[in-house]
Short mmCIF file of C-alpha atoms and ligand atoms in Angstrom, two decimals:
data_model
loop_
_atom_site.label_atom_id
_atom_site.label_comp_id
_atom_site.label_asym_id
_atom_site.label_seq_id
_atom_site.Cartn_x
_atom_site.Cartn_y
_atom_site.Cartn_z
CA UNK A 1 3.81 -6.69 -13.93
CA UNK A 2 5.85 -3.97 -12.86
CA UNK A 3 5.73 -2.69 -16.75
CA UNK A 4 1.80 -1.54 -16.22
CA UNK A 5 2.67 0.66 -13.15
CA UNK A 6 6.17 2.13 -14.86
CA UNK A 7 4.09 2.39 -18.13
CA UNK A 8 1.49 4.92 -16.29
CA UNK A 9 3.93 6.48 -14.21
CA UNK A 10 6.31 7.20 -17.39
CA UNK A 11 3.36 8.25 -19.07
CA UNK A 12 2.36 11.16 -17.34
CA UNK A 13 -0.53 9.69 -15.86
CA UNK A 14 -1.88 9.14 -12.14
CA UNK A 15 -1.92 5.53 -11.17
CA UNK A 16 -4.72 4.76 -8.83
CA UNK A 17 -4.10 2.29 -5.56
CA UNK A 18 -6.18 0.38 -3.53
CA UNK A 19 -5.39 -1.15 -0.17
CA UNK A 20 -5.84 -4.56 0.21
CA UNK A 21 -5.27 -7.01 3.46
CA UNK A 22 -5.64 -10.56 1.04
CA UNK A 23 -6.39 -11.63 -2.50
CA UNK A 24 -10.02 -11.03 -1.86
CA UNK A 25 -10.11 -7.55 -1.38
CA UNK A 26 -6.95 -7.02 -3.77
CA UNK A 27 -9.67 -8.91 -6.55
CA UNK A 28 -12.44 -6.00 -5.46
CA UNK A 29 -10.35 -3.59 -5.84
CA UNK A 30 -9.02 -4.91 -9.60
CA UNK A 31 -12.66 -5.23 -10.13
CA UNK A 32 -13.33 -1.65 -9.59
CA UNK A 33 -11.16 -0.29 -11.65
CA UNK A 34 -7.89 1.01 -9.52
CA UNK A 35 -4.91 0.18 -11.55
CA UNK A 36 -3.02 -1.60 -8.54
CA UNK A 37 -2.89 -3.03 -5.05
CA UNK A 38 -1.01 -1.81 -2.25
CA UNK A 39 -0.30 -4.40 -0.18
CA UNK A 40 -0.81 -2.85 3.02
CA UNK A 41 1.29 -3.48 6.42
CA UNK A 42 -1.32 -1.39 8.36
CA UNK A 43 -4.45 -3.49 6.75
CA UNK A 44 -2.37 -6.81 7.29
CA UNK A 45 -1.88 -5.92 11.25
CA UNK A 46 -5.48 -4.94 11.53
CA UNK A 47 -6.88 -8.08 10.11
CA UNK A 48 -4.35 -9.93 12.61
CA UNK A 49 -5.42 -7.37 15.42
CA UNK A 50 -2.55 -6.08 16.31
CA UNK A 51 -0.92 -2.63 16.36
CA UNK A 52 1.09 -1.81 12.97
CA UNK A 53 4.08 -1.77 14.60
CA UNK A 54 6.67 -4.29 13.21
CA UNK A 55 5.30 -6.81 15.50
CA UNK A 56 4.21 -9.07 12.22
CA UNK A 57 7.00 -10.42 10.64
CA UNK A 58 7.95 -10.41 7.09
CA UNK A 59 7.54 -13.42 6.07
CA UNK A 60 3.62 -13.25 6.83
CA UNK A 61 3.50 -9.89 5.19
CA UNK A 62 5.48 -11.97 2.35
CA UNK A 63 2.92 -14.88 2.35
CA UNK A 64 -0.12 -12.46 1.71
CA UNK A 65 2.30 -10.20 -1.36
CA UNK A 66 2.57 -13.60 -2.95
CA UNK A 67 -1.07 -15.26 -2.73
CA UNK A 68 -2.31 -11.58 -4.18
CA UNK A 69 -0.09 -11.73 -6.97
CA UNK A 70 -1.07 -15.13 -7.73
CA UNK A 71 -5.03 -13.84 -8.27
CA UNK A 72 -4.70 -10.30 -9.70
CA UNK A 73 -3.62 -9.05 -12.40
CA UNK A 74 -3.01 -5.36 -11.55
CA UNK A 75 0.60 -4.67 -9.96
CA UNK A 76 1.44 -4.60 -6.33
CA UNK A 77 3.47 -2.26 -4.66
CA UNK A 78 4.76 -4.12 -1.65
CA UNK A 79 4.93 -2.23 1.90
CA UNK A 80 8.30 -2.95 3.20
CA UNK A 81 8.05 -0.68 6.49
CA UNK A 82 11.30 0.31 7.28
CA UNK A 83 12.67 -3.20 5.78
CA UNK A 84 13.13 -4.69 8.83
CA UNK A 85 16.59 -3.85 9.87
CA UNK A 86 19.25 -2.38 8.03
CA UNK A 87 20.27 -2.55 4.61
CA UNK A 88 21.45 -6.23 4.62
CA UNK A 89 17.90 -7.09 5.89
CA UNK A 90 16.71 -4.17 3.00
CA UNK A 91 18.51 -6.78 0.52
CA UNK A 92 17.22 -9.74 1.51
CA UNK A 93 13.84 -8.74 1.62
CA UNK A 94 13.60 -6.48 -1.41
CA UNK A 95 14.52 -9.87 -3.30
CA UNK A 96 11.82 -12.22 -1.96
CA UNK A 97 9.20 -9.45 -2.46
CA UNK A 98 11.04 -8.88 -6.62
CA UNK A 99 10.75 -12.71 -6.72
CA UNK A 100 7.52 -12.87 -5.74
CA UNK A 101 5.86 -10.38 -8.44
CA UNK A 102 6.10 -7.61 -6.91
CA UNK A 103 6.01 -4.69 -9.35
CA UNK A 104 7.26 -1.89 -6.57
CA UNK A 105 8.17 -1.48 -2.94
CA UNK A 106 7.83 1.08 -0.80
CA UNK A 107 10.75 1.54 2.45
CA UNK A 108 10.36 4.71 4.72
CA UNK A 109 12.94 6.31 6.31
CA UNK A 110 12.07 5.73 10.44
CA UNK A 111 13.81 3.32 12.92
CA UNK A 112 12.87 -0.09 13.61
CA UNK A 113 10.82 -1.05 15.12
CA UNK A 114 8.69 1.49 13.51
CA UNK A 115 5.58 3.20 14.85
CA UNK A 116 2.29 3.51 12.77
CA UNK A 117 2.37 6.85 11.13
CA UNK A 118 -1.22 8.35 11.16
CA UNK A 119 -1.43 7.61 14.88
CA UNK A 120 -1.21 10.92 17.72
CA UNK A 121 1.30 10.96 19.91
CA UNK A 122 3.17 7.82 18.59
CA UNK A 123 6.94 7.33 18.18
CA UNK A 124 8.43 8.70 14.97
CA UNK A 125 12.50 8.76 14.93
CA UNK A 126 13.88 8.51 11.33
CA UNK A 127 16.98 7.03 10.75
CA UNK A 128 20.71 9.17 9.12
CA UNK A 129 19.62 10.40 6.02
CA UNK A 130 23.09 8.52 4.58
CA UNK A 131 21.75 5.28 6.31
CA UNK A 132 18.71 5.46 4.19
CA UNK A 133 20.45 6.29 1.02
CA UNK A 134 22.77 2.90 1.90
CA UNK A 135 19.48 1.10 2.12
CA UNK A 136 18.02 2.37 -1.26
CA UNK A 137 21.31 1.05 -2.68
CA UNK A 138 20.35 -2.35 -1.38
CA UNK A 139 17.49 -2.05 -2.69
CA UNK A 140 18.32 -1.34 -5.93
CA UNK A 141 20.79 -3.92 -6.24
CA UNK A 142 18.56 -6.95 -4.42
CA UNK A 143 15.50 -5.76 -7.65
CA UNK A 144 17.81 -5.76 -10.59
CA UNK A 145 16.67 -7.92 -13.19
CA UNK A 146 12.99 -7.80 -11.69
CA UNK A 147 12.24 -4.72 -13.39
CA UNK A 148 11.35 -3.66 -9.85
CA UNK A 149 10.36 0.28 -8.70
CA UNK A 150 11.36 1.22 -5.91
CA UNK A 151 9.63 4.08 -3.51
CA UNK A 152 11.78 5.69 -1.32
CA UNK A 153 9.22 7.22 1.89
CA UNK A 154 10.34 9.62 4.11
CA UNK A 155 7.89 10.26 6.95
CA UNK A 156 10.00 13.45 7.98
CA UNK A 157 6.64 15.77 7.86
CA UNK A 158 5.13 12.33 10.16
CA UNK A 159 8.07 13.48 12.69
CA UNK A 160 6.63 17.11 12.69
CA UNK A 161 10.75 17.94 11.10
CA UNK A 162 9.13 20.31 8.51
CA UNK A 163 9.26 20.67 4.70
CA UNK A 164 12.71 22.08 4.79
CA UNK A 165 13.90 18.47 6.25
CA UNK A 166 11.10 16.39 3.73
CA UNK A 167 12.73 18.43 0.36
CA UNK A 168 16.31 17.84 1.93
CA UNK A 169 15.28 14.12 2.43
CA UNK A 170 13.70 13.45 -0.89
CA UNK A 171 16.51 15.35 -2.86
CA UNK A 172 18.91 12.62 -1.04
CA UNK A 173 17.01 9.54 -1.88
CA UNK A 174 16.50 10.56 -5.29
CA UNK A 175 20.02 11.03 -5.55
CA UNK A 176 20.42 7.31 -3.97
CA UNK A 177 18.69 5.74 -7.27
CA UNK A 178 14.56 6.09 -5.65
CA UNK A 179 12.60 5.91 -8.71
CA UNK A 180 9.60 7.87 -6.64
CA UNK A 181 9.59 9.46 -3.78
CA UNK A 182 6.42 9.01 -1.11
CA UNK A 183 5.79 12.08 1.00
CA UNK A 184 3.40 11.33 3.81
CA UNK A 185 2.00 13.49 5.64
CA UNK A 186 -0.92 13.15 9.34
CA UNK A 187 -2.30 16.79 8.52
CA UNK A 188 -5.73 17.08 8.39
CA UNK A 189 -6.38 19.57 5.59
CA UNK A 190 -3.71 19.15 2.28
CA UNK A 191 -2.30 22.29 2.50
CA UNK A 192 0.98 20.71 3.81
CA UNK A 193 1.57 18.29 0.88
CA UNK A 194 0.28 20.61 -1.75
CA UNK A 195 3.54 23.18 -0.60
CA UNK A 196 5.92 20.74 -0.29
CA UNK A 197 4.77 19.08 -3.85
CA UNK A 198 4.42 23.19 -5.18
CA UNK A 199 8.28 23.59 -3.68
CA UNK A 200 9.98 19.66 -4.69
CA UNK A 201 12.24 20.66 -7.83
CA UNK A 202 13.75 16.49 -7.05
CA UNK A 203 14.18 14.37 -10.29
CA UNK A 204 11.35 11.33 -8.98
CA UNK A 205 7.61 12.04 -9.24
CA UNK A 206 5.79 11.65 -6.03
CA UNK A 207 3.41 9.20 -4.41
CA UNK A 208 0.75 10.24 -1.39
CA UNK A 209 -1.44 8.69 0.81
CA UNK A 210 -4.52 11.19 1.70
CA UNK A 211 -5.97 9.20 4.61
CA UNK A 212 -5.70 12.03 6.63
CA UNK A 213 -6.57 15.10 4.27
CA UNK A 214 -9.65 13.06 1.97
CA UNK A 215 -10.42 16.40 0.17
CA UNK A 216 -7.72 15.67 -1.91
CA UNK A 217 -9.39 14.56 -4.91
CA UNK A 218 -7.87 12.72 -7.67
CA UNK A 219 -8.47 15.77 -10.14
CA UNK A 220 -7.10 17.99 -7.55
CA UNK A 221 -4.08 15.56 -7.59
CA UNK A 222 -3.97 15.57 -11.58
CA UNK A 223 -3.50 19.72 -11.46
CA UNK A 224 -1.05 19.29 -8.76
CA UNK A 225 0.80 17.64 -11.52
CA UNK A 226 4.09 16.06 -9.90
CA UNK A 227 2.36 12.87 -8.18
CA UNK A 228 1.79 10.11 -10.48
CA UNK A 229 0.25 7.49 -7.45
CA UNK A 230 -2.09 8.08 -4.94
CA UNK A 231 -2.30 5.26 -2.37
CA UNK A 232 -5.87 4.63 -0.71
CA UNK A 233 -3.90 2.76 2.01
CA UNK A 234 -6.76 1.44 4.41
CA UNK A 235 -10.06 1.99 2.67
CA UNK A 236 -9.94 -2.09 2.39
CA UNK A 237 -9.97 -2.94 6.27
CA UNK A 238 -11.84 0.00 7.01
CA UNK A 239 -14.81 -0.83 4.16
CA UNK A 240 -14.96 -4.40 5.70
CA UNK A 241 -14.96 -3.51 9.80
CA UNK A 242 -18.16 -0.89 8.49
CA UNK A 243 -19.63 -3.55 6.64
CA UNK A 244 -19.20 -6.39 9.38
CA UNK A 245 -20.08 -4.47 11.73
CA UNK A 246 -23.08 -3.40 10.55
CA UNK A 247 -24.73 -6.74 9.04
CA UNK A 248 -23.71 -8.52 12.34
CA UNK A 249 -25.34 -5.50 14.54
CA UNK A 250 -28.73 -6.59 12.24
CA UNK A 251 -28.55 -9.90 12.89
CA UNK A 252 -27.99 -9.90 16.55
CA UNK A 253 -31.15 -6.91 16.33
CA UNK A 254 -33.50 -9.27 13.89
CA UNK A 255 -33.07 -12.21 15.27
CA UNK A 256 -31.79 -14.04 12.59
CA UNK A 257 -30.00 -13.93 9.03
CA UNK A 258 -33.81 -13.57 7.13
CA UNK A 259 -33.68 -9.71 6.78
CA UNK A 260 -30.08 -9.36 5.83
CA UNK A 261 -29.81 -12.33 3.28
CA UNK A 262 -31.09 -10.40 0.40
CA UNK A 263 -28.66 -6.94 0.51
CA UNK A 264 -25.25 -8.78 1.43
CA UNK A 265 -23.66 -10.41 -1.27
CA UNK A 266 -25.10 -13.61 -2.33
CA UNK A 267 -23.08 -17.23 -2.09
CA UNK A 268 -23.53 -17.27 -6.00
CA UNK A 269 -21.32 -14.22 -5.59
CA UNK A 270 -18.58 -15.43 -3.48
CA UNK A 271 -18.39 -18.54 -5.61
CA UNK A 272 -17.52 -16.32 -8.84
CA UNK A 273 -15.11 -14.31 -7.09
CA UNK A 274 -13.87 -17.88 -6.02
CA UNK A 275 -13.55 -18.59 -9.86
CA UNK A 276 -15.41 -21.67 -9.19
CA UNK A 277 -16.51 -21.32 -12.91
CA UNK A 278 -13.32 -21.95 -14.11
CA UNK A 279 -12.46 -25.07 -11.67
CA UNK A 280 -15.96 -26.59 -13.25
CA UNK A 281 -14.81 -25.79 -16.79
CA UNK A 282 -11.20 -27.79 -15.45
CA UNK A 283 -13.24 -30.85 -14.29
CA UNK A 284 -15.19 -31.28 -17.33
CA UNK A 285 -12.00 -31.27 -19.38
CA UNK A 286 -9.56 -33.06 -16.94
CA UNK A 287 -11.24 -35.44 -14.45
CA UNK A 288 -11.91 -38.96 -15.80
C1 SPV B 301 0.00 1.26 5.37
O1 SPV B 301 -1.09 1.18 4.79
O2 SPV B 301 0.49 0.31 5.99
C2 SPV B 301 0.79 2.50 5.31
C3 SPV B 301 0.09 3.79 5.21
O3 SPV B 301 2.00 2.43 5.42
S1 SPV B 301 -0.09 4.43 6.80
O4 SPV B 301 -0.85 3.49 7.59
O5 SPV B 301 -0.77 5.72 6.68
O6 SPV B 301 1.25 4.62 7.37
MG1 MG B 302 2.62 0.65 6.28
#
């Protein structure tokens, strides 16, 4: 698993990454084409309604990383957050996420609890720079023998600390063993990532997020020529509340389900995404 995403990055190439809250949405986006999943803290909090904000706990955030890697077959870069602690608790849960299939996780550099990133006015305090570097260590150490990759993400530009702190911070967790280093940055036009990526000299390739700055094509990406993943990190949750909210809206309007049955997706639909095909084909063969 974590060969396909090491075999793009190594190559040169820009791996594509969809969002995804649960195997459902992690099997639309391997059906359109993105070459992994990112399995999403922010999506997971939303679909439990509640703030991203360390408040679920890993072991739910574990539960989802391991039903989508039972139904895809693209790799999964796991959202750590800040790891939930230090790097003892960085250890422990960089291991259950390698066992689990995982082919890379992602651990940013704030405090915990942490504070959603792409949110005004919320609280961003990064931890020692040396703290984080311990906590790539553990990292590294807890995915040896997994073939794991892990993303190092400092969310200095998130704390408004400026590129000078972002280059000084990625140079540091390179040097720490990160095999990539995500920059993320709450500006809404990309002139801010496309210095710091124009300026980063670091050893790692980089990873973004463009939520806030969407002009960012992938072909402007490509030219950029340093990042090798771009993370669509909440086009999953946000897709479904426009989606829901729109069909139900009808249906409270019409009076009924009769006008929106035929352009929602059919049951017939649902069942092959179900791979209820496949269970039938098991009964023939099986049940007696
Ligand atoms: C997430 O999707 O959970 C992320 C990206 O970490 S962001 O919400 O922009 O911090
Ligand atoms: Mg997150």
């Amino acid at each position: 698993m974590a060969n396909a995403l090491r075999d793009k990055i190594d190559a040169g190439e820009l791996a594509t990454v969809m969002a995804a809250h649960n195997p459902l949405s992690a099997r639309l986006a391997e059906e359109a084409g993105f070459d992994g999943v990112w399995a999403s803290g922010f999506e997971l909090s939303a679909a439990y309604g509640v703030p991203d904000a360390s408040l679920l706990s890993f072991t739910t955030h574990l539960d989802m990383t391991r039903a989508i890697v039972e139904q895809v077959g693209i790799p999964l870069i796991a959202d750590l957050d800040t790891g939930y602690g230090n790097a003892i608790n960085v250890g422990h849960v960089v291991g259950a996420y390698a066992r689990a299939g995982s082919a890379a996780v992602v651990i940013e550099d704030k405090t915990f609890p942490k504070d959603t990133s792409l949110l005004a006015g919320a609280r961003q305090e990064l931890v020692r720079t040396a703290e984080f570097q311990g906590k790539i260590e553990a990292a590294r150490a807890a995915g040896a023998g997994h073939d794991l990759i892990v993303i190092a993400r400092t969310e200095a530009l998130i704390a408004d600390l400026g590129i000078e702190e972002a280059l000084r911070r990625g140079a540091a967790y390179a040097e720490a063993g990160a095999d990539l280093l995500l920059i993320h940055s709450k500006q809404k036009s990309p002139d801010e990532i496309v210095a710091f990526t124009g300026r980063w000299q670091g050893p790692i390739p980089l990873v973004i997020v463009p939520t806030a700055y969407p002009q960012l094509t992938e072909a402007k990406i490509r030219a950029l020529d340093k990042i090798r993943v771009v993370i669509y990190a909440n086009h999953a949750v946000r897709a479904a509340v426009s989606a829901m909210r729109e069909v139900f809206a009808a249906i409270r309007h019409d009076g009924g389900i009769h006008q929106v049955d035929q352009r929602i997706a059919s049951v017939e639909d649902i069942f092959d995404l179900q791979r209820v095909a496949a269970m039938k084909a098991a009964e023939k063969k099986y049940l007696r």
